[in-house]
Structures are given as structure tokens and as C-alpha cells.
PDB file of C-alpha atoms in Angstrom:
ATOM      1  CA  ALA H   1      33.877   0.175  -3.987  1.00 79.00           C
ATOM      2  CA  LEU H   2      32.362   3.588  -3.174  1.00 85.00           C
ATOM      3  CA  GLY H   3      31.988   2.721   0.503  1.00 88.00           C
ATOM      4  CA  TYR H   4      28.239   2.150   0.682  1.00 90.00           C
ATOM      5  CA  ASN H   5      27.183  -0.722   2.912  1.00 95.00           C
ATOM      6  CA  SER H   6      23.369  -0.552   2.792  1.00 96.00           C
ATOM      7  CA  LEU H   7      20.610  -0.340   0.200  1.00 96.00           C
ATOM      8  CA  ARG H   8      16.999   0.696   0.663  1.00 96.00           C
ATOM      9  CA  ILE H   9      14.528  -1.209  -1.521  1.00 97.00           C
ATOM     10  CA  HIS H  10      12.065   1.589  -2.144  1.00 95.00           C
ATOM     11  CA  HIS H  11       8.758   1.862  -4.069  1.00 95.00           C
ATOM     12  CA  TYR H  12       8.975  -1.732  -5.224  1.00 95.00           C
ATOM     13  CA  ASP H  13       5.390  -2.650  -4.329  1.00 95.00           C
ATOM     14  CA  PRO H  14       3.563  -1.187  -7.383  1.00 93.00           C
ATOM     15  CA  TYR H  15       5.732  -3.328  -9.658  1.00 93.00           C
ATOM     16  CA  ILE H  16       5.431  -6.558  -7.714  1.00 94.00           C
ATOM     17  CA  ALA H  17       1.705  -6.898  -7.033  1.00 89.00           C
ATOM     18  CA  LYS H  18      -1.554  -6.034  -8.764  1.00 82.00           C
ATOM     19  CA  THR H  19      -5.108  -6.924  -7.782  1.00 79.00           C
ATOM     20  CA  ASP H  20      -7.432  -9.086  -9.869  1.00 78.00           C
ATOM     21  CA  ALA H  21     -11.193  -8.714 -10.378  1.00 72.00           C
ATOM     22  CA  ASP H  22     -11.828 -10.409  -7.027  1.00 74.00           C
ATOM     23  CA  GLY H  23      -9.512  -8.039  -5.163  1.00 69.00           C
ATOM     24  CA  LYS H  24      -6.823 -10.698  -4.641  1.00 78.00           C
ATOM     25  CA  PHE H  25      -3.127 -10.016  -5.096  1.00 82.00           C
ATOM     26  CA  VAL H  26      -1.472 -11.248  -8.275  1.00 89.00           C
ATOM     27  CA  ILE H  27       2.311 -11.333  -8.023  1.00 92.00           C
ATOM     28  CA  ASP H  28       4.436 -10.528 -11.057  1.00 94.00           C
ATOM     29  CA  GLU H  29       6.708 -13.550 -10.852  1.00 95.00           C
ATOM     30  CA  THR H  30       9.351 -12.139 -13.210  1.00 96.00           C
ATOM     31  CA  LYS H  31       9.807  -8.911 -11.265  1.00 96.00           C
ATOM     32  CA  HIS H  32       9.637 -10.789  -7.972  1.00 96.00           C
ATOM     33  CA  ASP H  33      12.437 -13.078  -9.142  1.00 97.00           C
ATOM     34  CA  GLN H  34      14.530 -10.067 -10.163  1.00 97.00           C
ATOM     35  CA  LEU H  35      14.043  -8.564  -6.720  1.00 97.00           C
ATOM     36  CA  ASP H  36      14.949 -11.856  -5.056  1.00 97.00           C
ATOM     37  CA  TYR H  37      18.179 -11.941  -7.037  1.00 98.00           C
ATOM     38  CA  LEU H  38      18.978  -8.321  -6.144  1.00 97.00           C
ATOM     39  CA  VAL H  39      18.661  -9.179  -2.442  1.00 98.00           C
ATOM     40  CA  TYR H  40      20.941 -12.169  -2.953  1.00 98.00           C
ATOM     41  CA  ALA H  41      23.511 -10.117  -4.893  1.00 97.00           C
ATOM     42  CA  MET H  42      23.616  -7.384  -2.230  1.00 96.00           C
ATOM     43  CA  LYS H  43      23.884  -9.912   0.573  1.00 97.00           C
ATOM     44  CA  LYS H  44      26.708 -11.733  -1.211  1.00 96.00           C
ATOM     45  CA  ARG H  45      28.689  -8.487  -1.277  1.00 94.00           C
ATOM     46  CA  GLY H  46      28.065  -7.647   2.374  1.00 94.00           C
ATOM     47  CA  ILE H  47      25.540  -4.897   1.659  1.00 96.00           C
ATOM     48  CA  TYR H  48      22.693  -4.629   4.152  1.00 97.00           C
ATOM     49  CA  LEU H  49      19.079  -3.971   3.142  1.00 97.00           C
ATOM     50  CA  ALA H  50      16.075  -1.993   4.321  1.00 96.00           C
ATOM     51  CA  THR H  51      12.505  -1.675   3.060  1.00 96.00           C
ATOM     52  CA  GLU H  52       8.847  -1.152   4.020  1.00 96.00           C
ATOM     53  CA  LEU H  53       5.641  -3.124   3.671  1.00 96.00           C
ATOM     54  CA  TYR H  54       4.011  -0.216   1.848  1.00 96.00           C
ATOM     55  CA  ASN H  55       5.367   2.579  -0.308  1.00 94.00           C
ATOM     56  CA  SER H  56       3.103   3.441  -3.233  1.00 92.00           C
ATOM     57  CA  ARG H  57       1.136   0.398  -4.379  1.00 92.00           C
ATOM     58  CA  GLU H  58      -2.205   1.575  -5.759  1.00 89.00           C
ATOM     59  CA  PRO H  59      -4.954   0.219  -3.491  1.00 88.00           C
ATOM     60  CA  ASP H  60      -7.983  -1.628  -4.815  1.00 89.00           C
ATOM     61  CA  LEU H  61     -10.414   1.249  -4.309  1.00 89.00           C
ATOM     62  CA  ASP H  62     -13.521  -0.800  -5.140  1.00 88.00           C
ATOM     63  CA  LYS H  63     -12.696  -3.146  -2.264  1.00 87.00           C
ATOM     64  CA  LEU H  64     -11.654  -0.453   0.184  1.00 92.00           C
ATOM     65  CA  HIS H  65     -14.576   1.864  -0.553  1.00 93.00           C
ATOM     66  CA  LYS H  66     -16.866  -0.669   1.123  1.00 92.00           C
ATOM     67  CA  ILE H  67     -15.004   0.152   4.327  1.00 94.00           C
ATOM     68  CA  CYS H  68     -14.037   3.789   3.778  1.00 95.00           C
ATOM     69  CA  PRO H  69     -15.480   5.486   0.667  1.00 96.00           C
ATOM     70  CA  GLU H  70     -13.418   8.605   1.365  1.00 96.00           C
ATOM     71  CA  ILE H  71     -10.148   6.943   0.263  1.00 95.00           C
ATOM     72  CA  LYS H  72      -9.064   8.473  -3.038  1.00 91.00           C
ATOM     73  CA  ASN H  73      -5.503   7.265  -3.648  1.00 91.00           C
ATOM     74  CA  SER H  74      -2.366   5.652  -2.237  1.00 91.00           C
ATOM     75  CA  ARG H  75      -1.599   8.652   0.004  1.00 90.00           C
ATOM     76  CA  ASP H  76      -5.013   8.341   1.645  1.00 94.00           C
ATOM     77  CA  TYR H  77      -4.333   4.622   2.121  1.00 95.00           C
ATOM     78  CA  LYS H  78      -1.243   5.431   4.222  1.00 94.00           C
ATOM     79  CA  CYS H  79      -3.399   7.204   6.787  1.00 95.00           C
ATOM     80  CA  ALA H  80      -6.573   5.096   6.603  1.00 97.00           C
ATOM     81  CA  VAL H  81      -4.679   1.844   7.155  1.00 97.00           C
ATOM     82  CA  GLN H  82      -3.805   3.108  10.638  1.00 97.00           C
ATOM     83  CA  PHE H  83      -7.426   3.791  11.561  1.00 97.00           C
ATOM     84  CA  TYR H  84      -9.353   0.831  10.208  1.00 96.00           C
ATOM     85  CA  PRO H  85      -8.383  -2.822  10.881  1.00 96.00           C
ATOM     86  CA  GLU H  86     -10.335  -3.980   7.813  1.00 94.00           C
ATOM     87  CA  ILE H  87      -8.086  -1.865   5.588  1.00 95.00           C
ATOM     88  CA  ARG H  88      -5.052  -2.998   7.555  1.00 96.00           C
ATOM     89  CA  GLU H  89      -5.913  -6.557   6.546  1.00 95.00           C
ATOM     90  CA  ASP H  90      -5.198  -5.542   2.937  1.00 93.00           C
ATOM     91  CA  LEU H  91      -1.703  -4.481   3.996  1.00 95.00           C
ATOM     92  CA  LYS H  92      -1.206  -7.699   5.924  1.00 96.00           C
ATOM     93  CA  ASN H  93      -2.290  -9.802   2.944  1.00 93.00           C
ATOM     94  CA  PHE H  94       0.278  -8.065   0.749  1.00 93.00           C
ATOM     95  CA  ALA H  95       2.936  -8.581   3.421  1.00 95.00           C
ATOM     96  CA  ARG H  96       2.063 -12.276   3.636  1.00 95.00           C
ATOM     97  CA  ALA H  97       2.499 -12.662  -0.120  1.00 92.00           C
ATOM     98  CA  ILE H  98       5.936 -11.000  -0.135  1.00 94.00           C
ATOM     99  CA  PHE H  99       7.502 -11.616   3.265  1.00 94.00           C
ATOM    100  CA  LYS H 100       6.463 -15.251   3.764  1.00 94.00           C
ATOM    101  CA  HIS H 101       7.850 -16.107   0.334  1.00 95.00           C
ATOM    102  CA  VAL H 102      11.185 -17.952   0.421  1.00 97.00           C
ATOM    103  CA  ASN H 103      13.841 -16.331  -1.740  1.00 98.00           C
ATOM    104  CA  PRO H 104      15.153 -19.209  -3.891  1.00 98.00           C
ATOM    105  CA  TYR H 105      18.618 -17.626  -4.073  1.00 98.00           C
ATOM    106  CA  THR H 106      19.110 -17.272  -0.302  1.00 98.00           C
ATOM    107  CA  GLY H 107      16.784 -20.016   0.951  1.00 98.00           C
ATOM    108  CA  MET H 108      15.295 -17.539   3.443  1.00 97.00           C
ATOM    109  CA  THR H 109      12.315 -15.237   3.735  1.00 97.00           C
ATOM    110  CA  TRP H 110      12.946 -11.508   3.947  1.00 95.00           C
ATOM    111  CA  GLY H 111      11.765 -11.551   7.530  1.00 94.00           C
ATOM    112  CA  GLU H 112      14.337 -14.070   8.712  1.00 96.00           C
ATOM    113  CA  ASP H 113      17.233 -12.900   6.536  1.00 97.00           C
ATOM    114  CA  PRO H 114      19.971 -11.222   8.653  1.00 96.00           C
ATOM    115  CA  ALA H 115      20.898  -9.116   5.615  1.00 97.00           C
ATOM    116  CA  PHE H 116      18.001  -6.791   6.487  1.00 97.00           C
ATOM    117  CA  LEU H 117      18.839  -3.887   8.819  1.00 95.00           C
ATOM    118  CA  TYR H 118      15.229  -2.842   9.334  1.00 94.00           C
ATOM    119  CA  ILE H 119      11.779  -3.305   7.867  1.00 96.00           C
ATOM    120  CA  GLY H 120       9.305  -0.459   8.179  1.00 95.00           C
ATOM    121  CA  MET H 121       5.540  -0.639   7.961  1.00 95.00           C
ATOM    122  CA  VAL H 122       4.305   2.298   5.889  1.00 95.00           C
ATOM    123  CA  ASN H 123       6.533   4.910   4.272  1.00 93.00           C
ATOM    124  CA  GLU H 124       6.010   8.531   5.381  1.00 91.00           C
ATOM    125  CA  ASP H 125       2.767   7.892   7.270  1.00 91.00           C
ATOM    126  CA  SER H 126       2.986  10.388  10.154  1.00 90.00           C
ATOM    127  CA  LEU H 127      -0.590  11.320  11.009  1.00 92.00           C
ATOM    128  CA  ILE H 128       0.473  14.614  12.592  1.00 90.00           C
ATOM    129  CA  VAL H 129       2.325  15.694   9.447  1.00 89.00           C
ATOM    130  CA  ASN H 130      -0.158  14.351   6.904  1.00 89.00           C
ATOM    131  CA  ILE H 131      -3.338  15.510   8.646  1.00 91.00           C
ATOM    132  CA  ILE H 132      -2.680  18.352  11.086  1.00 89.00           C
ATOM    133  CA  LYS H 133       0.244  19.961   9.261  1.00 82.00           C
ATOM    134  CA  ASN H 134      -1.942  20.005   6.141  1.00 64.00           C
ATOM    135  CA  ILE H 135       0.792  19.429   3.579  1.00 61.00           C
ATOM    136  CA  GLY H 136      -1.500  17.789   1.038  1.00 62.00           C
ATOM    137  CA  LEU H 137      -0.791  14.143   1.768  1.00 77.00           C
ATOM    138  CA  CYS H 138      -4.328  13.354   2.904  1.00 89.00           C
ATOM    139  CA  SER H 139      -7.464  14.358   0.981  1.00 91.00           C
ATOM    140  CA  GLN H 140     -10.039  16.667   2.530  1.00 92.00           C
ATOM    141  CA  PRO H 141     -12.892  14.086   2.482  1.00 94.00           C
ATOM    142  CA  LEU H 142     -10.728  11.651   4.449  1.00 95.00           C
ATOM    143  CA  LYS H 143      -9.650  14.351   6.904  1.00 94.00           C
ATOM    144  CA  LYS H 144     -13.315  15.104   7.587  1.00 95.00           C
ATOM    145  CA  ARG H 145     -13.940  11.388   8.165  1.00 96.00           C
ATOM    146  CA  PHE H 146     -11.095  11.271  10.701  1.00 97.00           C
ATOM    147  CA  GLU H 147     -12.397  14.386  12.461  1.00 96.00           C
ATOM    148  CA  LYS H 148     -15.828  12.782  12.733  1.00 97.00           C
ATOM    149  CA  ASP H 149     -14.247   9.641  14.201  1.00 97.00           C
ATOM    150  CA  PHE H 150     -12.371  11.838  16.686  1.00 98.00           C
ATOM    151  CA  GLU H 151     -15.525  13.664  17.770  1.00 98.00           C
ATOM    152  CA  GLU H 152     -17.401  10.380  18.213  1.00 98.00           C
ATOM    153  CA  ASP H 153     -14.522   8.992  20.281  1.00 98.00           C
ATOM    154  CA  CYS H 154     -14.609  12.030  22.573  1.00 98.00           C
ATOM    155  CA  ALA H 155     -18.383  11.723  22.929  1.00 98.00           C
ATOM    156  CA  ARG H 156     -18.068   8.066  23.972  1.00 97.00           C
ATOM    157  CA  LYS H 157     -15.498   9.059  26.585  1.00 97.00           C
ATOM    158  CA  SER H 158     -17.514  12.113  27.734  1.00 98.00           C
ATOM    159  CA  ILE H 159     -14.651  14.442  26.776  1.00 98.00           C
ATOM    160  CA  ALA H 160     -15.769  17.976  25.999  1.00 98.00           C
ATOM    161  CA  ILE H 161     -14.156  19.601  22.945  1.00 98.00           C
ATOM    162  CA  THR H 162     -13.642  23.351  23.077  1.00 97.00           C
ATOM    163  CA  PRO H 163     -11.862  25.681  20.635  1.00 97.00           C
ATOM    164  CA  GLU H 164      -9.016  25.904  23.150  1.00 97.00           C
ATOM    165  CA  THR H 165      -8.602  22.144  23.631  1.00 97.00           C
ATOM    166  CA  ARG H 166      -9.477  20.824  20.180  1.00 97.00           C
ATOM    167  CA  LEU H 167      -5.962  20.761  18.706  1.00 96.00           C
ATOM    168  CA  ARG H 168      -4.425  19.138  21.788  1.00 97.00           C
ATOM    169  CA  LEU H 169      -7.179  16.537  22.018  1.00 98.00           C
ATOM    170  CA  TYR H 170      -7.017  15.776  18.303  1.00 97.00           C
ATOM    171  CA  THR H 171      -3.237  15.424  18.437  1.00 96.00           C
ATOM    172  CA  ASP H 172      -3.559  13.036  21.382  1.00 97.00           C
ATOM    173  CA  TYR H 173      -6.225  11.076  19.510  1.00 98.00           C
ATOM    174  CA  LEU H 174      -4.087  10.715  16.368  1.00 96.00           C
ATOM    175  CA  SER H 175      -1.135   9.636  18.497  1.00 95.00           C
ATOM    176  CA  SER H 176      -3.261   6.937  20.150  1.00 97.00           C
ATOM    177  CA  VAL H 177      -4.431   5.730  16.723  1.00 97.00           C
ATOM    178  CA  PHE H 178      -0.830   5.413  15.581  1.00 95.00           C
ATOM    179  CA  VAL H 179       0.286   3.591  18.733  1.00 96.00           C
ATOM    180  CA  SER H 180      -2.536   1.068  18.350  1.00 97.00           C
ATOM    181  CA  PHE H 181      -1.629   0.560  14.686  1.00 97.00           C
ATOM    182  CA  TYR H 182       2.071   0.168  15.496  1.00 96.00           C
ATOM    183  CA  GLN H 183       1.473  -2.370  18.252  1.00 97.00           C
ATOM    184  CA  ASP H 184      -0.810  -4.468  16.049  1.00 98.00           C
ATOM    185  CA  MET H 185       1.571  -4.416  13.075  1.00 97.00           C
ATOM    186  CA  HIS H 186       4.659  -5.003  15.218  1.00 97.00           C
ATOM    187  CA  SER H 187       3.056  -8.132  16.675  1.00 98.00           C
ATOM    188  CA  PHE H 188       1.985  -9.294  13.205  1.00 98.00           C
ATOM    189  CA  MET H 189       5.450  -8.785  11.731  1.00 97.00           C
ATOM    190  CA  ARG H 190       7.244 -10.522  14.591  1.00 97.00           C
ATOM    191  CA  ASN H 191       4.852 -13.413  15.166  1.00 97.00           C
ATOM    192  CA  GLU H 192       3.429 -14.158  11.712  1.00 96.00           C
ATOM    193  CA  LEU H 193       5.998 -12.854   9.252  1.00 96.00           C
ATOM    194  CA  GLY H 194       8.940 -13.889  11.414  1.00 96.00           C
ATOM    195  CA  VAL H 195      10.697 -10.514  11.069  1.00 96.00           C
ATOM    196  CA  LYS H 196      13.821 -10.618  13.227  1.00 95.00           C
ATOM    197  CA  CYS H 197      15.451  -7.275  12.409  1.00 96.00           C
ATOM    198  CA  LEU H 198      14.575  -3.809  13.686  1.00 96.00           C
ATOM    199  CA  ILE H 199      10.967  -2.765  12.997  1.00 95.00           C
ATOM    200  CA  SER H 200      10.338   0.948  12.534  1.00 88.00           C
ATOM    201  CA  ASP H 201       7.717   3.277  11.077  1.00 87.00           C
ATOM    202  CA  GLN H 202       8.836   6.913  11.326  1.00 78.00           C
ATOM    203  CA  ASN H 203      11.184   7.709   8.463  1.00 79.00           C
ATOM    204  CA  SER H 204      10.135  11.185   7.319  1.00 73.00           C
ATOM    205  CA  SER H 205       9.595  13.387  10.355  1.00 65.00           C
ATOM    206  CA  ASN H 206      10.392  13.714  14.045  1.00 61.00           C
ATOM    207  CA  GLU H 207       6.723  14.499  14.729  1.00 57.00           C
ATOM    208  CA  THR H 208       4.706  11.370  15.539  1.00 51.00           C
TER     209      THR H 208
END
């Protein structure tokens, strides 16, 4: 009645899934059913939907610390998931639990439902903004880990780092990390989750 024709399902993930003692996802069936019905109700009224695979779900730090002990919280997770495929598997497992589930009210998965305008990967995960711009969305221990990875990558490629070239090289490196992450996740979402709508991942800044 007010003229809105789309709804963003935002920060739903902390309420839908928790991890058990073995690090496996446990879905809150009651909340999941409520969300399924919301999607159905919006679709019935011609309102399109948008969401992401990750917003603010608290990661299982005990599990992830075996891969990257520098991760401190959900904001660190947003960056680390782009660097390390083992951590990315945690994101994929969550996505499998939610996006391969058939909504009983629509008879479709979220991925195949034409009611969705777009599905993003990780909310506000720009590496340039979170790491180089230094706005507090990535902890210092994790930033140091990324810088070490960058220096090791340059050494493998015989690229000399100087004070004059460091920022440019680091920016290029972070951009290449993001592109690799995007390509992997785009393929996963299309081929395994069956996502048919637009797939995006930059929703907070024009700086990639």
C-alpha cells in the first residue's frame, strides 16, 4: 500500500543456525519456518526479496582457529572467508543448509525462487575498506596475518616490495583475493545451490 515492492532479509543468520559441540550447524526449525512463511507472504503480494549468505552469524571460533587463530569475531570472518578456502567451506555448509532447503509454502528453494531479485555472498566485505581504509572492521592480528600472506605471495612471485610500491601492490593483491573468492562462490551458488537470480557481493562501498 505504501509503494514498496522489495524486501531485504537482513541479519537473519544468527537466529536461524547455531553450531553444536562438533561444529555442525543446528537449524532452529521454528524460526526457519517463520522465515519460510515470510518469503511466501511477500511473494504472494508481489514483493521481491533480496538477502546474503552471511550477515552476522557468530562463527565457531574453536573450529576456525585451527585454520586461522587470528579470527576474533564475525567481522574478522567476513574478511578471512575470502582468503582461506577451509573457512569458506564453513560458509558453504551454512548455505547448503539454508538454500538447498525446500520452502514448504512455495515448494521451491530460495535459489530457484523467482521472487528473489538478488542473493549476495557476504554483507559489507570489501577488503579495501575493511583492511586498507582501517575503519575498524578487521582486527589488527588478522590484518598482520594478511600482510604476511601478501609478503609471502610477492616473494614467491619474485616481486620486490618498496615503500613506494607497497600500497599499490597490496591493493592489487587484495583485489586478486576477492576476485578468486567471488569466482569460487559464484560457481558454487550457480551450480550447487541452483541460484538463478542476480549474484552480487558489493553492497556497502564503490571501492572493491
